[in-house]
Amino acid sequence: AHMYPRLSDVFKDVFGFELPFPIYSFGAMVATGVLVAAWLLSREMDRLYKEGRLRGVRIETKEKGRKKARSVEASPSALVGTITVIAVVAGFAGAKLFHIVENLGAFSQDPIGMIFSTGGFTFFGGLIVAAVSIALYVRSKRLDVPTIADAVAPGLMLAYGIGRIGCHLAGDGDWGVVSDVAQKPGWIPTWLWAETYPNNILGVDLSAHPVYPTSIYEFVLALAFFGVLWGIRKHPFLGGWLFSLYLVFAGVERFLIEQIRVNNRFDVLGMSVTQAEVISVLLVTLGGIGVALRRHRRQQESASGRAEVQAAAVGAAESD
């Protein structure tokens, strides 16, 4: 298989000319994942607002013929743009921070180079920092954090999978251990079992020792889990139940992949583990607790939510 660390190289191979600027595969796929997740989040927030499970937010709008802006109530999806910016900034900062912690030896040798490198990110670090940052922002807007978390969950899972396609195209080192081609079942294509990542951005020669393309496996698992989360997003349980289930899925997916993925290992309580394995176990534990605690039906919550939205609407009308 031919890797494309730069999507702009596709134009050179297919059309015979080069674009005047590079388009990097990883960045392009991450951007695509973010946009898809933002679109799905907007849809979900609109649905929850119409159902009375999320209150409206006040926005300033300037109507034609009026000099002053007017404050009106709108669906909380009006905040998706800001939430997306927070997710990107905090996510990348957290991902870089956790990568540095995982590679302190390399960081001590070249701290500036590692900080400003375009590579080297840890997804779980980005997830944790972005989640806390978004929760604080949502809470400042007096929105229900668990319900917003449910709205985020399906798109977040899909965005993760799309991002892994970027890792695969770029060949950025997120691959597995050396695979045993002799053990490959006949019905599985070679590229799905043993990949050499030619033209990878690390410049590593894997031609003699092909590895498991774990990024593809993660994409498939993320797509499957997204399908489940999206299919049951209208669940009858308390807010936060779906996000808790997402945490379980995310933890299980990554823990399984870590068994065949190349990563730095550490000694914890006499066991050799990776940072991702530890976080995966914590996510599954927290998610399992969340699923158990939020499994009660939300009839009362929905009724109070509708009443709150109606009261806010009445108050807004009176103020106008």
CSV table of C-alpha atoms in Angstrom, one decimal:
chain,number,residue,atom,x,y,z
A,1,ALA,CA,0.0,0.0,0.0
A,2,HIS,CA,1.2,3.6,-0.7
A,3,MET,CA,1.0,6.0,2.2
A,4,TYR,CA,0.3,9.6,1.8
A,5,PRO,CA,1.7,11.7,4.7
A,6,ARG,CA,0.6,14.7,2.6
A,7,LEU,CA,-2.8,14.6,0.9
A,8,SER,CA,-1.4,17.1,-1.6
A,9,ASP,CA,0.8,14.3,-2.9
A,10,VAL,CA,-2.3,12.6,-4.2
A,11,PHE,CA,-2.7,15.3,-6.7
A,12,LYS,CA,0.8,14.7,-7.9
A,13,ASP,CA,0.3,11.0,-8.3
A,14,VAL,CA,-3.2,11.2,-9.8
A,15,PHE,CA,-3.2,14.4,-11.8
A,16,GLY,CA,0.5,14.9,-12.3
A,17,PHE,CA,0.9,18.3,-10.7
A,18,GLU,CA,1.8,19.6,-7.2
A,19,LEU,CA,-0.3,22.0,-5.1
A,20,PRO,CA,1.6,25.2,-4.1
A,21,PHE,CA,1.0,24.3,-0.5
A,22,PRO,CA,1.2,21.0,1.5
A,23,ILE,CA,-1.9,19.5,3.0
A,24,TYR,CA,-0.9,17.0,5.7
A,25,SER,CA,-3.0,13.9,6.1
A,26,PHE,CA,-3.0,13.9,9.9
A,27,GLY,CA,-4.1,17.5,10.2
A,28,ALA,CA,-6.7,17.1,7.4
A,29,MET,CA,-8.3,14.1,9.1
A,30,VAL,CA,-8.3,15.7,12.5
A,31,ALA,CA,-10.0,18.8,11.1
A,32,THR,CA,-12.5,16.5,9.3
A,33,GLY,CA,-13.2,14.7,12.6
A,34,VAL,CA,-13.7,17.9,14.5
A,35,LEU,CA,-16.1,19.3,11.9
A,36,VAL,CA,-18.1,16.1,11.8
A,37,ALA,CA,-18.3,15.9,15.6
A,38,ALA,CA,-19.3,19.6,15.8
A,39,TRP,CA,-22.1,19.0,13.2
A,40,LEU,CA,-23.4,15.9,15.1
A,41,LEU,CA,-23.2,17.9,18.4
A,42,SER,CA,-25.2,20.7,16.9
A,43,ARG,CA,-27.9,18.3,15.8
A,44,GLU,CA,-28.1,16.6,19.2
A,45,MET,CA,-28.3,19.9,21.1
A,46,ASP,CA,-31.1,21.1,18.8
A,47,ARG,CA,-33.0,17.8,19.5
A,48,LEU,CA,-32.5,18.0,23.2
A,49,TYR,CA,-33.6,21.7,23.2
A,50,LYS,CA,-36.8,20.9,21.4
A,51,GLU,CA,-37.5,18.0,23.8
A,52,GLY,CA,-37.1,20.3,26.7
A,53,ARG,CA,-34.1,18.6,28.1
A,54,LEU,CA,-31.8,21.6,27.5
A,55,ARG,CA,-32.6,25.1,28.3
A,56,GLY,CA,-32.0,27.9,25.8
A,57,VAL,CA,-29.2,30.4,25.8
A,58,ARG,CA,-29.3,34.1,25.3
A,59,ILE,CA,-27.6,35.5,22.2
A,60,GLU,CA,-27.3,39.0,20.8
A,61,THR,CA,-28.9,39.5,17.4
A,62,LYS,CA,-29.2,42.7,15.3
A,63,GLU,CA,-32.3,43.0,13.3
A,64,LYS,CA,-32.6,45.1,10.2
A,65,GLY,CA,-33.8,48.7,10.9
A,66,ARG,CA,-32.8,48.5,14.6
A,67,LYS,CA,-29.7,50.3,15.9
A,68,LYS,CA,-29.2,48.2,19.1
A,69,ALA,CA,-28.7,44.5,19.3
A,70,ARG,CA,-31.6,42.5,20.8
A,71,SER,CA,-31.2,39.6,23.2
A,72,VAL,CA,-33.2,36.6,22.2
A,73,GLU,CA,-33.3,33.0,23.3
A,74,ALA,CA,-31.8,30.4,21.0
A,75,SER,CA,-31.0,26.7,21.0
A,76,PRO,CA,-27.8,25.9,22.9
A,77,SER,CA,-26.4,24.7,19.6
A,78,ALA,CA,-25.4,28.4,19.2
A,79,LEU,CA,-22.5,27.6,21.5
A,80,VAL,CA,-21.1,24.8,19.4
A,81,GLY,CA,-18.6,27.1,17.7
A,82,THR,CA,-17.1,28.2,21.0
A,83,ILE,CA,-17.2,24.6,22.4
A,84,THR,CA,-15.3,23.4,19.3
A,85,VAL,CA,-12.6,26.0,19.7
A,86,ILE,CA,-12.2,25.1,23.4
A,87,ALA,CA,-12.1,21.4,22.4
A,88,VAL,CA,-9.3,22.0,19.8
A,89,VAL,CA,-7.1,24.3,21.9
A,90,ALA,CA,-7.5,22.4,25.2
A,91,GLY,CA,-7.4,19.0,23.4
A,92,PHE,CA,-4.1,19.7,21.6
A,93,ALA,CA,-2.6,21.2,24.8
A,94,GLY,CA,-3.6,18.2,26.8
A,95,ALA,CA,-2.5,15.7,24.2
A,96,LYS,CA,1.0,17.4,24.0
A,97,LEU,CA,1.3,17.5,27.8
A,98,PHE,CA,0.5,13.8,28.3
A,99,HIS,CA,2.9,12.9,25.5
A,100,ILE,CA,5.7,14.8,27.2
A,101,VAL,CA,4.9,13.1,30.5
A,102,GLU,CA,5.1,9.7,28.7
A,103,ASN,CA,8.4,10.6,27.1
A,104,LEU,CA,10.2,12.6,29.8
A,105,GLY,CA,13.6,11.3,28.7
A,106,ALA,CA,13.3,12.6,25.2
A,107,PHE,CA,11.8,15.8,26.6
A,108,SER,CA,14.8,16.5,28.8
A,109,GLN,CA,17.1,16.2,25.8
A,110,ASP,CA,15.1,18.5,23.5
A,111,PRO,CA,12.3,20.3,25.4
A,112,ILE,CA,11.8,23.1,22.9
A,113,GLY,CA,11.8,20.7,19.9
A,114,MET,CA,9.2,18.4,21.5
A,115,ILE,CA,6.9,21.2,22.6
A,116,PHE,CA,6.8,22.8,19.2
A,117,SER,CA,6.9,19.6,17.2
A,118,THR,CA,3.9,18.9,14.9
A,119,GLY,CA,3.9,15.3,16.0
A,120,GLY,CA,3.7,13.6,19.4
A,121,PHE,CA,0.2,13.7,20.8
A,122,THR,CA,-1.6,11.5,23.3
A,123,PHE,CA,-5.4,11.3,22.6
A,124,PHE,CA,-6.4,10.5,26.2
A,125,GLY,CA,-4.5,13.6,27.4
A,126,GLY,CA,-6.4,15.7,25.0
A,127,LEU,CA,-9.7,14.0,26.0
A,128,ILE,CA,-9.2,14.7,29.7
A,129,VAL,CA,-8.1,18.3,29.4
A,130,ALA,CA,-10.8,19.1,26.8
A,131,ALA,CA,-13.5,17.5,28.7
A,132,VAL,CA,-12.8,19.5,31.9
A,133,SER,CA,-12.5,22.7,29.9
A,134,ILE,CA,-15.8,22.2,28.1
A,135,ALA,CA,-17.6,21.2,31.3
A,136,LEU,CA,-16.5,24.4,33.0
A,137,TYR,CA,-17.7,26.5,30.0
A,138,VAL,CA,-21.0,24.6,29.7
A,139,ARG,CA,-21.6,25.1,33.4
A,140,SER,CA,-20.9,28.8,33.2
A,141,LYS,CA,-23.8,28.9,30.7
A,142,ARG,CA,-26.1,27.2,33.2
A,143,LEU,CA,-26.5,24.2,30.9
A,144,ASP,CA,-26.8,20.6,32.3
A,145,VAL,CA,-23.3,19.2,31.9
A,146,PRO,CA,-24.3,15.4,31.9
A,147,THR,CA,-26.8,16.0,29.1
A,148,ILE,CA,-24.3,18.0,27.0
A,149,ALA,CA,-21.8,15.1,27.6
A,150,ASP,CA,-24.4,12.7,26.1
A,151,ALA,CA,-24.7,14.9,23.1
A,152,VAL,CA,-21.0,15.0,22.6
A,153,ALA,CA,-20.3,11.2,23.0
A,154,PRO,CA,-21.3,9.8,19.5
A,155,GLY,CA,-19.5,12.5,17.6
A,156,LEU,CA,-16.4,12.2,19.8
A,157,MET,CA,-16.2,8.5,19.1
A,158,LEU,CA,-16.5,9.0,15.3
A,159,ALA,CA,-14.0,11.9,15.3
A,160,TYR,CA,-11.4,9.6,17.1
A,161,GLY,CA,-11.8,7.0,14.3
A,162,ILE,CA,-11.4,9.6,11.6
A,163,GLY,CA,-8.3,10.9,13.3
A,164,ARG,CA,-6.8,7.4,13.2
A,165,ILE,CA,-7.2,7.3,9.4
A,166,GLY,CA,-4.9,10.4,9.4
A,167,CYS,CA,-2.4,8.5,11.6
A,168,HIS,CA,-2.5,5.6,9.1
A,169,LEU,CA,-2.0,7.8,6.0
A,170,ALA,CA,0.8,9.7,7.6
A,171,GLY,CA,2.5,6.6,9.1
A,172,ASP,CA,3.3,8.6,12.3
A,173,GLY,CA,4.4,5.7,14.4
A,174,ASP,CA,1.0,4.7,15.9
A,175,TRP,CA,1.4,1.2,14.5
A,176,GLY,CA,1.6,-2.2,16.1
A,177,VAL,CA,4.3,-4.7,16.8
A,178,VAL,CA,5.9,-6.8,14.1
A,179,SER,CA,3.2,-9.1,12.7
A,180,ASP,CA,3.6,-12.8,11.9
A,181,VAL,CA,2.6,-13.1,8.2
A,182,ALA,CA,2.7,-16.9,8.4
A,183,GLN,CA,-0.2,-16.7,10.9
A,184,LYS,CA,-2.4,-14.6,8.6
A,185,PRO,CA,-5.7,-16.2,7.8
A,186,GLY,CA,-6.2,-16.6,4.0
A,187,TRP,CA,-9.4,-14.5,4.0
A,188,ILE,CA,-7.6,-11.4,5.4
A,189,PRO,CA,-5.8,-9.2,2.9
A,190,THR,CA,-2.1,-8.7,3.6
A,191,TRP,CA,-2.5,-4.9,4.0
A,192,LEU,CA,-4.9,-5.4,6.8
A,193,TRP,CA,-2.5,-7.8,8.6
A,194,ALA,CA,1.0,-6.6,7.8
A,195,GLU,CA,1.8,-3.0,6.7
A,196,THR,CA,5.2,-1.6,5.9
A,197,TYR,CA,4.1,2.1,5.9
A,198,PRO,CA,6.3,3.2,2.9
A,199,ASN,CA,7.0,6.9,2.9
A,200,ASN,CA,6.0,7.2,6.5
A,201,ILE,CA,6.9,10.6,8.1
A,202,LEU,CA,9.3,9.0,10.5
A,203,GLY,CA,11.5,7.7,7.7
A,204,VAL,CA,11.5,4.2,9.3
A,205,ASP,CA,12.2,1.3,7.0
A,206,LEU,CA,9.7,-1.5,7.9
A,207,SER,CA,10.0,-3.4,4.6
A,208,ALA,CA,11.7,-6.3,6.4
A,209,HIS,CA,9.5,-6.3,9.4
A,210,PRO,CA,5.9,-5.3,8.6
A,211,VAL,CA,3.7,-4.3,11.5
A,212,TYR,CA,0.0,-4.5,12.5
A,213,PRO,CA,-1.9,-1.5,11.1
A,214,THR,CA,-3.5,-0.7,14.4
A,215,SER,CA,-4.8,2.6,13.2
A,216,ILE,CA,-7.1,0.8,10.8
A,217,TYR,CA,-8.3,-1.5,13.6
A,218,GLU,CA,-9.1,1.5,15.8
A,219,PHE,CA,-11.0,3.2,13.0
A,220,VAL,CA,-13.2,0.0,12.6
A,221,LEU,CA,-13.8,-0.3,16.3
A,222,ALA,CA,-14.6,3.5,16.6
A,223,LEU,CA,-17.0,3.3,13.7
A,224,ALA,CA,-18.8,0.3,15.3
A,225,PHE,CA,-19.0,1.9,18.7
A,226,PHE,CA,-20.2,5.2,17.1
A,227,GLY,CA,-23.0,3.2,15.4
A,228,VAL,CA,-24.1,1.8,18.8
A,229,LEU,CA,-23.9,5.2,20.6
A,230,TRP,CA,-25.8,7.0,17.8
A,231,GLY,CA,-28.4,4.2,17.7
A,232,ILE,CA,-29.2,4.5,21.4
A,233,ARG,CA,-28.7,8.2,21.8
A,234,LYS,CA,-32.4,8.6,22.6
A,235,HIS,CA,-32.1,6.4,25.7
A,236,PRO,CA,-34.5,6.8,28.6
A,237,PHE,CA,-31.9,7.1,31.3
A,238,LEU,CA,-30.5,10.0,33.3
A,239,GLY,CA,-28.2,12.5,31.6
A,240,GLY,CA,-24.6,11.3,31.5
A,241,TRP,CA,-25.5,7.6,30.9
A,242,LEU,CA,-24.5,7.7,27.3
A,243,PHE,CA,-21.3,9.5,28.0
A,244,SER,CA,-20.5,6.9,30.6
A,245,LEU,CA,-21.0,4.2,28.1
A,246,TYR,CA,-18.7,6.1,25.7
A,247,LEU,CA,-16.0,6.0,28.4
A,248,VAL,CA,-16.4,2.2,28.7
A,249,PHE,CA,-16.2,1.8,24.9
A,250,ALA,CA,-13.2,4.1,24.6
A,251,GLY,CA,-11.4,2.3,27.4
A,252,VAL,CA,-12.1,-1.2,26.1
A,253,GLU,CA,-11.1,-0.2,22.5
A,254,ARG,CA,-7.8,1.3,23.5
A,255,PHE,CA,-6.9,-1.4,26.0
A,256,LEU,CA,-7.3,-4.1,23.4
A,257,ILE,CA,-5.3,-2.2,20.8
A,258,GLU,CA,-2.5,-1.6,23.3
A,259,GLN,CA,-1.8,-5.4,23.4
A,260,ILE,CA,-0.4,-5.3,19.8
A,261,ARG,CA,0.7,-1.6,19.6
A,262,VAL,CA,4.2,-0.2,20.0
A,263,ASN,CA,4.3,2.1,23.1
A,264,ASN,CA,6.5,3.1,26.0
A,265,ARG,CA,6.0,0.8,29.0
A,266,PHE,CA,6.3,1.6,32.7
A,267,ASP,CA,6.5,-0.5,35.8
A,268,VAL,CA,3.4,-0.1,37.9
A,269,LEU,CA,2.9,-2.4,41.0
A,270,GLY,CA,5.3,-4.9,39.4
A,271,MET,CA,3.5,-4.9,36.1
A,272,SER,CA,4.8,-3.6,32.8
A,273,VAL,CA,2.0,-1.3,31.4
A,274,THR,CA,1.6,1.6,29.1
A,275,GLN,CA,0.1,5.0,30.0
A,276,ALA,CA,-2.8,4.3,27.7
A,277,GLU,CA,-3.5,0.9,29.5
A,278,VAL,CA,-3.7,2.6,32.9
A,279,ILE,CA,-6.0,5.4,31.6
A,280,SER,CA,-8.1,2.8,29.8
A,281,VAL,CA,-8.7,0.9,33.0
A,282,LEU,CA,-9.6,4.1,34.7
A,283,LEU,CA,-12.1,5.0,31.9
A,284,VAL,CA,-13.8,1.7,32.0
A,285,THR,CA,-14.1,1.9,35.8
A,286,LEU,CA,-15.4,5.4,35.8
A,287,GLY,CA,-17.7,4.7,32.9
A,288,GLY,CA,-19.0,1.5,34.5
A,289,ILE,CA,-19.8,3.4,37.7
A,290,GLY,CA,-21.5,6.2,35.7
A,291,VAL,CA,-23.7,3.6,33.8
A,292,ALA,CA,-24.8,2.1,37.1
A,293,LEU,CA,-25.5,5.4,38.8
A,294,ARG,CA,-27.3,7.0,35.8
A,295,ARG,CA,-29.4,3.9,34.8
A,296,HIS,CA,-32.6,5.3,36.4
A,297,ARG,CA,-35.2,6.6,34.0
A,298,ARG,CA,-35.5,10.3,33.7
A,299,GLN,CA,-39.3,11.0,33.5
A,300,GLN,CA,-39.0,13.5,36.4
A,301,GLU,CA,-35.9,15.0,34.9
A,302,SER,CA,-37.5,15.6,31.6
A,303,ALA,CA,-40.6,17.2,33.1
A,304,SER,CA,-38.5,19.6,35.2
A,305,GLY,CA,-36.3,20.3,32.1
A,306,ARG,CA,-39.4,21.3,30.1
A,307,ALA,CA,-40.7,23.4,32.9
A,308,GLU,CA,-37.3,25.2,33.2
A,309,VAL,CA,-37.2,25.9,29.4
A,310,GLN,CA,-40.8,27.2,29.4
A,311,ALA,CA,-40.1,29.4,32.4
A,312,ALA,CA,-36.9,30.8,30.7
A,313,ALA,CA,-39.0,31.5,27.5
A,314,VAL,CA,-41.7,33.3,29.5
A,315,GLY,CA,-39.1,35.4,31.3
A,316,ALA,CA,-37.4,36.3,28.0
A,317,ALA,CA,-40.7,37.3,26.4
A,318,GLU,CA,-41.4,39.6,29.4
A,319,SER,CA,-38.0,41.2,29.2
A,320,ASP,CA,-38.4,41.9,25.5
